Short mmCIF file of C-alpha atoms and ligand atoms in Angstrom, two decimals:
data_model
loop_
_atom_site.label_atom_id
_atom_site.label_comp_id
_atom_site.label_asym_id
_atom_site.label_seq_id
_atom_site.Cartn_x
_atom_site.Cartn_y
_atom_site.Cartn_z
CA MET A 1 -54.90 87.67 21.02
CA THR A 2 -54.11 87.38 24.70
CA GLU A 3 -54.31 83.95 26.24
CA LYS A 4 -57.31 83.25 28.40
CA LYS A 5 -56.79 83.07 32.14
CA LYS A 6 -56.88 79.66 33.76
CA LEU A 7 -59.28 78.48 36.44
CA TYR A 8 -58.75 75.42 38.62
CA ILE A 9 -61.75 74.20 40.61
CA LYS A 10 -61.43 71.49 43.22
CA THR A 11 -64.74 69.98 44.32
CA TYR A 12 -65.43 68.33 47.65
CA GLY A 13 -68.53 66.62 48.99
CA CYS A 14 -71.80 65.76 47.35
CA GLN A 15 -73.08 65.62 43.79
CA MET A 16 -74.75 68.98 44.20
CA ASN A 17 -71.29 70.48 44.60
CA VAL A 18 -70.23 68.77 41.36
CA TYR A 19 -73.19 70.46 39.66
CA ASP A 20 -72.43 73.83 41.30
CA SER A 21 -68.78 73.61 40.20
CA GLU A 22 -69.87 73.13 36.59
CA ARG A 23 -72.14 76.15 36.84
CA MET A 24 -69.42 78.26 38.50
CA ALA A 25 -66.99 77.35 35.70
CA GLU A 26 -69.66 78.50 33.23
CA VAL A 27 -70.22 81.81 35.08
CA LEU A 28 -66.49 82.49 35.17
CA GLY A 29 -66.00 81.30 31.57
CA GLY A 30 -67.24 83.28 28.58
CA ALA A 31 -65.29 85.43 26.10
CA ASP A 32 -62.96 87.32 28.45
CA GLY A 33 -63.27 84.86 31.32
CA TYR A 34 -61.43 81.77 32.43
CA ASP A 35 -60.69 78.41 30.84
CA GLN A 36 -60.91 75.50 33.24
CA VAL A 37 -57.70 73.50 33.81
CA ASP A 38 -57.00 70.21 35.60
CA SER A 39 -54.23 71.23 37.96
CA PRO A 40 -53.59 74.17 40.27
CA GLU A 41 -49.94 74.71 39.25
CA ALA A 42 -50.47 77.02 36.29
CA ALA A 43 -53.82 78.47 37.36
CA ASP A 44 -54.61 82.18 37.63
CA MET A 45 -57.50 81.40 39.92
CA ILE A 46 -58.03 78.49 42.31
CA LEU A 47 -61.52 77.87 43.61
CA LEU A 48 -62.28 75.28 46.28
CA ASN A 49 -65.91 74.19 46.29
CA THR A 50 -66.19 72.91 49.82
CA CYS A 51 -68.16 70.55 52.04
CA HIS A 52 -68.98 71.13 55.70
CA ILE A 53 -70.89 67.94 56.45
CA ARG A 54 -68.26 66.35 58.68
CA GLU A 55 -65.37 67.87 60.59
CA LYS A 56 -62.75 66.13 58.45
CA ALA A 57 -64.26 67.59 55.29
CA ALA A 58 -64.00 71.14 56.66
CA GLU A 59 -60.47 70.74 58.07
CA LYS A 60 -59.27 69.43 54.70
CA ILE A 61 -59.97 72.86 53.23
CA TYR A 62 -57.49 74.63 55.48
CA SER A 63 -54.76 72.12 54.78
CA GLU A 64 -55.47 72.33 51.05
CA LEU A 65 -55.23 76.14 51.21
CA GLY A 66 -51.89 75.76 52.99
CA ARG A 67 -50.62 73.77 49.97
CA TYR A 68 -51.25 76.75 47.71
CA LYS A 69 -48.97 79.12 49.62
CA PRO A 70 -45.94 78.53 47.36
CA PHE A 71 -48.11 79.13 44.28
CA LYS A 72 -49.17 82.48 45.63
CA THR A 73 -45.57 83.37 46.47
CA ALA A 74 -44.50 82.44 42.95
CA ASN A 75 -47.42 84.27 41.38
CA PRO A 76 -48.75 87.16 43.49
CA ASP A 77 -51.54 87.69 40.91
CA LEU A 78 -52.98 84.24 41.68
CA LYS A 79 -56.51 84.55 43.07
CA ILE A 80 -57.80 82.07 45.60
CA GLY A 81 -61.49 81.56 46.33
CA VAL A 82 -63.51 79.37 48.67
CA ALA A 83 -67.06 78.43 47.67
CA GLY A 84 -69.65 75.97 48.97
CA CYS A 85 -70.78 75.03 52.45
CA VAL A 86 -67.59 75.81 54.42
CA ALA A 87 -67.72 79.27 52.83
CA GLN A 88 -71.34 79.61 53.93
CA ALA A 89 -70.67 78.40 57.47
CA GLU A 90 -67.39 80.16 58.19
CA GLY A 91 -67.65 83.30 56.04
CA ALA A 92 -65.02 85.90 56.87
CA GLU A 93 -63.39 83.56 59.39
CA ILE A 94 -61.75 81.83 56.40
CA MET A 95 -59.95 85.03 55.41
CA ARG A 96 -58.86 85.58 58.99
CA ARG A 97 -57.43 82.07 59.27
CA GLN A 98 -55.96 82.12 55.79
CA PRO A 99 -55.33 85.73 54.66
CA MET A 100 -54.27 84.75 51.14
CA VAL A 101 -57.92 83.88 50.37
CA ASP A 102 -59.33 86.60 48.10
CA LEU A 103 -62.92 85.50 47.76
CA VAL A 104 -65.54 83.65 49.79
CA VAL A 105 -68.85 82.79 48.12
CA GLY A 106 -71.76 80.71 49.44
CA PRO A 107 -73.82 78.17 47.46
CA GLN A 108 -76.71 80.60 46.90
CA THR A 109 -74.73 83.56 45.54
CA TYR A 110 -72.30 82.21 42.98
CA HIS A 111 -74.22 83.88 40.17
CA ARG A 112 -72.65 87.08 41.55
CA LEU A 113 -69.12 85.80 40.88
CA PRO A 114 -68.41 88.14 37.91
CA GLU A 115 -69.08 91.20 40.11
CA MET A 116 -67.05 89.69 42.93
CA MET A 117 -64.15 89.01 40.58
CA LYS A 118 -64.08 92.70 39.59
CA GLN A 119 -63.55 93.53 43.25
CA VAL A 120 -60.85 90.89 43.56
CA ASP A 121 -59.11 92.08 40.38
CA ALA A 122 -59.07 95.57 41.89
CA GLY A 123 -57.09 94.16 44.80
CA GLN A 124 -59.94 93.89 47.31
CA LYS A 125 -61.38 90.94 49.17
CA ALA A 126 -64.88 89.78 48.19
CA LEU A 127 -67.31 88.00 50.49
CA ASP A 128 -70.92 87.02 49.80
CA THR A 129 -72.76 84.42 51.87
CA ASP A 130 -76.27 85.86 51.59
CA PHE A 131 -79.44 83.89 51.13
CA PRO A 132 -80.64 86.35 48.48
CA GLU A 133 -84.18 87.13 47.39
CA GLU A 134 -83.37 86.49 43.75
CA ASP A 135 -82.94 82.95 42.49
CA LYS A 136 -79.39 82.28 41.31
CA PHE A 137 -80.72 80.08 38.52
CA ASP A 138 -82.39 83.14 36.95
CA HIS A 139 -79.02 84.89 36.81
CA LEU A 140 -76.75 82.13 35.63
CA PRO A 141 -75.79 82.12 31.95
CA ASP A 142 -77.50 79.58 29.69
CA ARG A 143 -75.56 76.38 29.69
CA PRO A 144 -73.01 76.30 26.85
CA LYS A 145 -73.52 74.07 23.84
CA PRO A 146 -70.43 71.87 23.34
CA LYS A 147 -70.87 68.12 23.56
CA ARG A 148 -70.58 66.72 27.04
CA ALA A 149 -70.45 63.50 29.02
CA PRO A 150 -73.55 61.28 28.60
CA SER A 151 -74.54 61.40 32.27
CA ALA A 152 -75.36 64.72 33.92
CA PHE A 153 -76.52 66.11 37.23
CA LEU A 154 -79.36 68.59 37.30
CA THR A 155 -80.24 70.38 40.54
CA VAL A 156 -84.01 70.66 41.00
CA GLN A 157 -84.29 71.33 44.73
CA GLU A 158 -81.97 72.76 47.34
CA GLY A 159 -81.94 73.16 51.07
CA CYS A 160 -83.54 71.27 53.89
CA ASP A 161 -86.21 71.95 56.51
CA LYS A 162 -85.74 68.67 58.39
CA PHE A 163 -83.13 69.73 60.95
CA CYS A 164 -81.71 66.33 61.79
CA ALA A 165 -79.87 66.94 65.06
CA PHE A 166 -76.44 66.14 63.57
CA CYS A 167 -76.64 67.98 60.27
CA VAL A 168 -75.36 71.35 59.03
CA VAL A 169 -77.24 71.33 55.72
CA PRO A 170 -80.27 73.35 56.93
CA TYR A 171 -77.79 76.04 58.03
CA THR A 172 -75.41 75.98 55.07
CA ARG A 173 -77.91 75.42 52.26
CA GLY A 174 -80.92 77.12 53.80
CA ALA A 175 -84.63 76.26 53.57
CA GLU A 176 -86.13 73.86 51.01
CA VAL A 177 -86.55 75.60 47.65
CA SER A 178 -87.64 73.98 44.38
CA ARG A 179 -86.89 75.27 40.88
CA ALA A 180 -89.75 75.87 38.44
CA PRO A 181 -90.51 72.79 36.29
CA ASP A 182 -90.34 74.63 32.94
CA ARG A 183 -86.77 75.73 33.71
CA ILE A 184 -85.76 72.22 34.67
CA ILE A 185 -87.32 70.71 31.56
CA ARG A 186 -85.60 73.29 29.36
CA GLU A 187 -82.25 72.60 31.01
CA ALA A 188 -82.81 68.88 30.53
CA GLN A 189 -83.64 69.39 26.83
CA GLU A 190 -80.49 71.43 26.36
CA LEU A 191 -78.42 68.76 28.07
CA VAL A 192 -79.90 66.12 25.76
CA GLU A 193 -79.09 68.28 22.71
CA ARG A 194 -75.49 68.20 23.93
CA GLY A 195 -75.38 64.42 24.04
CA VAL A 196 -76.64 63.66 27.54
CA ARG A 197 -78.60 60.41 27.81
CA GLU A 198 -78.93 60.10 31.58
CA ILE A 199 -80.01 62.80 34.03
CA ASN A 200 -79.65 62.53 37.78
CA LEU A 201 -82.02 64.97 39.47
CA LEU A 202 -80.40 66.40 42.56
CA GLY A 203 -81.81 67.80 45.76
CA GLN A 204 -80.90 67.66 49.43
CA ASN A 205 -84.46 66.38 49.81
CA VAL A 206 -85.23 65.71 46.20
CA ASN A 207 -88.52 63.92 46.86
CA ALA A 208 -89.75 67.01 48.71
CA TYR A 209 -89.64 68.75 45.30
CA ALA A 210 -92.73 70.96 45.06
CA SER A 211 -93.35 73.80 42.62
CA ASP A 212 -96.95 74.96 42.15
CA ASP A 213 -98.78 71.66 41.79
CA TRP A 214 -95.76 69.79 40.50
CA GLY A 215 -94.10 67.11 42.60
CA LEU A 216 -91.06 64.98 41.77
CA THR A 217 -93.14 62.27 40.11
CA ARG A 218 -94.79 64.66 37.66
CA LEU A 219 -91.37 66.08 36.84
CA ILE A 220 -90.03 62.58 36.16
CA TRP A 221 -92.95 61.82 33.85
CA ALA A 222 -92.40 65.10 31.97
CA LEU A 223 -88.71 64.27 31.51
CA ASN A 224 -89.72 60.79 30.39
CA ASP A 225 -91.22 62.46 27.28
CA ILE A 226 -87.91 63.97 26.14
CA ASP A 227 -86.69 62.04 23.10
CA GLY A 228 -83.06 61.05 23.41
CA LEU A 229 -83.11 61.06 27.19
CA GLU A 230 -82.88 57.39 28.14
CA ARG A 231 -82.35 57.29 31.88
CA ILE A 232 -83.65 59.24 34.85
CA ARG A 233 -82.31 59.03 38.40
CA PHE A 234 -82.83 61.15 41.49
CA THR A 235 -81.04 61.63 44.77
CA THR A 236 -81.17 62.12 47.82
CA SER A 237 -84.58 61.21 49.18
CA HIS A 238 -85.99 61.44 52.69
CA PRO A 239 -88.23 58.64 54.03
CA ASN A 240 -90.87 61.14 55.21
CA ASP A 241 -91.38 62.73 51.79
CA MET A 242 -92.08 59.50 49.94
CA SER A 243 -95.31 59.51 47.95
CA ASP A 244 -97.38 56.64 46.54
CA ASP A 245 -97.06 57.97 43.00
CA LEU A 246 -93.26 58.09 43.23
CA ILE A 247 -93.16 54.50 44.42
CA ALA A 248 -95.58 53.46 41.65
CA ALA A 249 -93.51 55.26 39.00
CA HIS A 250 -90.69 52.80 39.68
CA GLY A 251 -92.86 50.07 38.25
CA GLU A 252 -94.34 52.14 35.42
CA CYS A 253 -91.80 54.60 34.09
CA GLU A 254 -89.31 52.76 31.91
CA LYS A 255 -86.67 55.48 31.94
CA LEU A 256 -86.66 55.65 35.73
CA MET A 257 -83.76 53.47 36.86
CA PRO A 258 -84.19 50.73 39.51
CA TYR A 259 -82.07 52.42 42.16
CA LEU A 260 -83.07 54.19 45.36
CA HIS A 261 -80.78 56.04 47.73
CA LEU A 262 -82.77 56.33 50.93
CA PRO A 263 -80.71 57.19 54.02
CA VAL A 264 -81.92 55.88 57.37
CA GLN A 265 -78.87 56.71 59.56
CA SER A 266 -79.80 54.24 62.35
CA GLY A 267 -81.99 51.22 63.00
CA SER A 268 -82.75 52.18 66.59
CA ASP A 269 -85.95 54.11 67.29
CA LYS A 270 -84.32 55.71 70.31
CA VAL A 271 -81.42 57.01 68.22
CA LEU A 272 -83.74 58.03 65.36
CA LYS A 273 -85.67 60.08 67.89
CA GLY A 274 -82.47 61.66 69.21
CA MET A 275 -81.57 62.47 65.62
CA ASN A 276 -84.97 64.11 65.06
CA ARG A 277 -85.56 61.90 62.05
CA GLN A 278 -89.33 61.83 62.68
CA HIS A 279 -89.73 58.22 61.56
CA THR A 280 -89.18 54.77 63.02
CA ALA A 281 -87.07 51.91 61.72
CA GLU A 282 -90.26 49.98 60.97
CA GLN A 283 -91.70 52.80 58.85
CA TYR A 284 -88.48 52.90 56.85
CA ILE A 285 -88.52 49.14 56.27
CA ARG A 286 -92.20 49.28 55.14
CA THR A 287 -91.27 51.99 52.62
CA ILE A 288 -88.49 49.82 51.20
CA GLU A 289 -90.94 46.91 50.95
CA ARG A 290 -93.34 49.05 48.94
CA PHE A 291 -90.55 50.00 46.51
CA ARG A 292 -89.66 46.34 46.12
CA ALA A 293 -93.27 45.46 45.46
CA ALA A 294 -93.37 48.09 42.68
CA ARG A 295 -89.96 47.19 41.26
CA PRO A 296 -88.62 43.87 42.57
CA ASP A 297 -85.07 44.33 41.28
CA ILE A 298 -84.60 47.82 42.74
CA LEU A 299 -81.17 48.35 44.31
CA ILE A 300 -81.37 49.98 47.73
CA SER A 301 -78.66 52.34 48.90
CA GLY A 302 -78.41 54.07 52.27
CA ASP A 303 -76.45 56.30 54.63
CA PHE A 304 -75.54 55.36 58.21
CA ILE A 305 -74.07 57.19 61.15
CA VAL A 306 -72.53 55.23 64.01
CA GLY A 307 -71.60 56.62 67.41
CA PHE A 308 -74.36 59.20 67.50
CA PRO A 309 -74.62 60.62 71.07
CA GLY A 310 -76.55 58.16 73.23
CA GLU A 311 -76.03 55.15 70.91
CA GLU A 312 -75.63 52.06 73.07
CA ASP A 313 -74.75 48.49 72.11
CA ALA A 314 -78.43 47.57 71.76
CA ASP A 315 -79.02 50.54 69.43
CA PHE A 316 -76.10 49.55 67.26
CA ALA A 317 -77.40 45.97 67.21
CA ALA A 318 -80.74 47.34 65.96
CA THR A 319 -78.92 49.11 63.11
CA MET A 320 -77.19 45.85 62.18
CA ASP A 321 -80.58 44.09 62.23
CA LEU A 322 -82.09 46.71 59.95
CA ILE A 323 -79.19 46.32 57.52
CA ARG A 324 -79.70 42.54 57.49
CA GLU A 325 -83.40 43.01 56.86
CA VAL A 326 -83.08 45.56 54.06
CA ASN A 327 -80.02 44.04 52.35
CA TYR A 328 -78.24 47.00 50.76
CA GLY A 329 -76.68 47.00 47.32
CA GLN A 330 -74.76 50.17 48.10
CA ALA A 331 -74.18 52.25 51.24
CA TYR A 332 -72.26 55.10 52.76
CA SER A 333 -71.41 55.00 56.45
CA PHE A 334 -69.81 57.52 58.73
CA LYS A 335 -68.66 57.94 62.27
CA TYR A 336 -70.65 60.69 63.94
CA SER A 337 -68.88 64.03 63.70
CA ALA A 338 -70.01 66.86 66.00
CA ARG A 339 -70.80 69.94 63.94
CA PRO A 340 -70.76 73.30 65.71
CA GLY A 341 -74.21 74.88 65.91
CA THR A 342 -76.18 71.62 65.59
CA PRO A 343 -78.22 70.35 68.58
CA ALA A 344 -76.38 67.02 68.88
CA ALA A 345 -73.01 68.77 69.24
CA GLU A 346 -74.02 69.70 72.81
CA ARG A 347 -74.54 66.06 73.84
CA ALA A 348 -72.16 63.53 75.39
CA PHE A 349 -70.15 61.65 72.76
CA VAL A 350 -69.74 57.94 72.34
CA ALA A 351 -66.09 56.96 73.04
CA ALA A 352 -64.02 57.08 69.85
CA ASP A 353 -62.77 53.48 70.13
CA VAL A 354 -66.36 52.22 70.53
CA ALA A 355 -67.51 54.23 67.52
CA ASN A 356 -64.53 53.04 65.45
CA ALA A 357 -65.23 49.40 66.27
CA ARG A 358 -68.92 49.80 65.37
CA LEU A 359 -68.07 51.48 62.09
CA GLN A 360 -65.77 48.61 61.15
CA GLU A 361 -68.38 46.00 61.99
CA LEU A 362 -71.11 47.85 60.11
CA GLN A 363 -68.95 48.42 57.04
CA ALA A 364 -67.95 44.74 56.98
CA LEU A 365 -71.62 43.74 56.84
CA LEU A 366 -72.46 46.32 54.17
CA THR A 367 -69.48 45.23 52.08
CA THR A 368 -70.60 41.61 52.28
CA GLN A 369 -74.06 42.60 51.06
CA GLN A 370 -72.71 44.73 48.22
CA ARG A 371 -70.38 41.96 47.06
CA ALA A 372 -73.16 39.36 47.22
CA LEU A 373 -75.43 41.52 45.09
CA GLN A 374 -72.64 42.11 42.57
CA GLU A 375 -71.91 38.37 42.46
CA SER A 376 -75.58 37.69 41.80
CA MET A 377 -75.34 39.80 38.63
CA VAL A 378 -72.92 37.31 37.06
CA GLY A 379 -74.79 35.47 34.31
CA GLN A 380 -77.38 38.25 34.00
CA GLU A 381 -77.80 40.66 31.12
CA VAL A 382 -77.73 44.39 31.88
CA GLN A 383 -77.86 47.59 29.85
CA VAL A 384 -74.69 49.66 30.03
CA LEU A 385 -74.40 53.37 29.23
CA PHE A 386 -70.78 53.85 28.17
CA GLU A 387 -69.18 56.86 29.86
CA LYS A 388 -65.46 56.55 29.14
CA ALA A 389 -62.72 54.45 27.58
CA GLY A 390 -61.04 51.92 29.85
CA ARG A 391 -57.33 51.39 30.34
CA LEU A 392 -57.15 48.32 28.11
CA GLU A 393 -57.18 48.55 24.31
CA GLY A 394 -60.81 48.66 23.12
CA GLN A 395 -62.23 48.61 26.64
CA MET A 396 -65.19 50.79 27.60
CA ILE A 397 -66.52 51.59 31.05
CA GLY A 398 -70.11 52.43 31.76
CA LYS A 399 -72.91 52.08 34.27
CA SER A 400 -75.65 49.50 34.47
CA GLN A 401 -79.24 50.36 35.39
CA HIS A 402 -78.25 49.59 39.01
CA LEU A 403 -75.32 52.00 38.81
CA HIS A 404 -72.74 49.23 38.86
CA ALA A 405 -69.58 50.17 36.99
CA VAL A 406 -69.18 47.68 34.13
CA HIS A 407 -65.99 47.06 32.11
CA VAL A 408 -66.53 45.68 28.61
CA LEU A 409 -64.35 45.00 25.59
CA ALA A 410 -66.25 47.04 23.01
CA PRO A 411 -63.87 48.54 20.44
CA ASN A 412 -66.67 49.57 18.08
CA GLN A 413 -68.84 51.36 20.63
CA LYS A 414 -68.81 55.07 21.38
CA ILE A 415 -69.20 57.02 24.58
CA GLY A 416 -72.93 57.58 25.02
CA ASP A 417 -73.96 54.22 23.50
CA ILE A 418 -76.26 52.01 25.55
CA CYS A 419 -75.58 48.31 24.98
CA ARG A 420 -76.78 44.97 26.26
CA VAL A 421 -74.00 43.31 28.21
CA GLY A 422 -73.77 39.83 29.69
CA ILE A 423 -72.06 39.99 33.08
CA THR A 424 -69.18 37.52 33.33
CA ASN A 425 -67.36 38.45 36.53
CA SER A 426 -67.52 40.56 39.67
CA GLU A 427 -64.46 42.51 40.92
CA THR A 428 -64.03 44.60 44.08
CA ASN A 429 -65.83 47.70 42.85
CA SER A 430 -67.00 46.80 39.39
CA LEU A 431 -68.40 44.15 37.10
CA GLY A 432 -66.91 42.73 33.93
CA GLY A 433 -68.98 41.73 30.94
CA GLU A 434 -69.23 40.95 27.24
CA LEU A 435 -71.37 42.63 24.63
CA ALA A 436 -74.49 40.55 24.07
CA ILE A 437 -74.87 39.24 20.53
CA ARG A 438 -77.55 41.20 18.75
N1 5AD B 1 -71.61 63.23 61.24
C1 5AD B 1 -71.51 62.11 60.48
N2 5AD B 1 -72.19 61.92 59.35
C2 5AD B 1 -73.01 62.90 58.94
N3 5AD B 1 -73.81 63.00 57.87
C3 5AD B 1 -74.43 64.20 57.90
N4 5AD B 1 -74.03 64.89 58.99
C4 5AD B 1 -73.16 64.10 59.66
C5 5AD B 1 -72.42 64.25 60.86
N5 5AD B 1 -72.52 65.34 61.60
C6 5AD B 1 -73.98 61.93 56.89
C7 5AD B 1 -75.42 61.40 56.89
C8 5AD B 1 -75.99 61.99 55.62
C9 5AD B 1 -74.75 62.02 54.74
C10 5AD B 1 -74.83 62.92 53.56
O1 5AD B 1 -73.72 62.44 55.60
O2 5AD B 1 -75.39 60.00 56.81
O3 5AD B 1 -77.04 61.23 55.07
FE1 SF4 B 2 -79.29 66.88 56.81
FE2 SF4 B 2 -81.40 65.53 57.75
FE3 SF4 B 2 -81.74 67.48 55.95
FE4 SF4 B 2 -80.61 65.18 55.20
S1 SF4 B 2 -82.72 65.44 55.95
S2 SF4 B 2 -79.90 67.26 54.68
S3 SF4 B 2 -79.45 64.63 57.02
S4 SF4 B 2 -80.99 67.72 58.03
#
């Protein structure tokens, strides 16, 4: 029997890319396909699943490709592919800049990878960045059966129609499209049969999910009925697609976790307008209040951009005020990065040193809030879903309902167990705890 060829996938960017990488590994797997490996050194194929959201993310791809040159020299049969949003945005330009790239595939066409690989194996280049008529999910192989990690991503919606002035997603991922609910429910059932206990529903605008008369809330309630599935999460939401029933579900649906990632980007109405966010800071804050009324312990997470064109000191101060008012348990913050082809890229930039100083100040405040929330968990009991063994003998690491990483000495527990844990201490990025006595 000949040995199977080896595939190394490196994933950049968001959780949807993590999901897509899994599916690409499945498409390229199979009987005479590739086995996935953890390092590029011995691989027969290297695939970079890329992110285009900020300039740094895109530039990283070219430097990473540069690193692979010696591998290609040592093994001329090595195939190199670029997938994801940089592939979608740059297309053939990637092969011009880096001729050793054999294959470029966008996020909507990776179900065509087997055909593309035939071309590549025949010594040709393969490029496909269509937005095809057919749905890739109809053409992907059924998900394989081996046991898997207890927490899984499941893409339910892709693309974005919002056109925030800074963002490439509407161009790289295309228009908002939702998958049919029966397919999603079947995929969820199969994941549960393979040991999954927590599903994180993914979408660029996941709360815009709409298929026939199904919305995200109905989907969550349908998943709630799956025996063995214990936790449901969803991300990322947009403030303008929030519905009353989704808010209410946070108080009613036990499997729905008390965590909401709701990006606002800025606390200044002037900047929000310039960003084409189509909502005010006040509207955002009211939405958060409604979530807290439905589920008082909900952890709020957000995204922020500082140094957006036109942001003045008073606008930044408004963002800091909004952060103080909301009190975030988790947040992601970025310096504005001009993306070619987006409306904001044409506008005058904020000076880099000003933007850097604002980012530091904003991150310091967010860190203080995150730490304070973590500290407040000490003495409380949480439920932890164990995901992996820790470094210490008998230690397990898992996630609480609020997505805090929790380290526990639990030598008799298995990965996939959900246990009650008393929180004893708060570290930089995690909590420590002890199993609660039953
Ligand atoms: N510059 C900086 N941050 C950006 N984001 C999206 N586009 C840009 C950009 N051009 C951030 C937003 C978004 C998150 C996924 O990435 O905060 O919510
Ligand atoms: Fe980008 Fe705005 Fe769409 Fe989010 S809502 S993906 S930030 S355009």
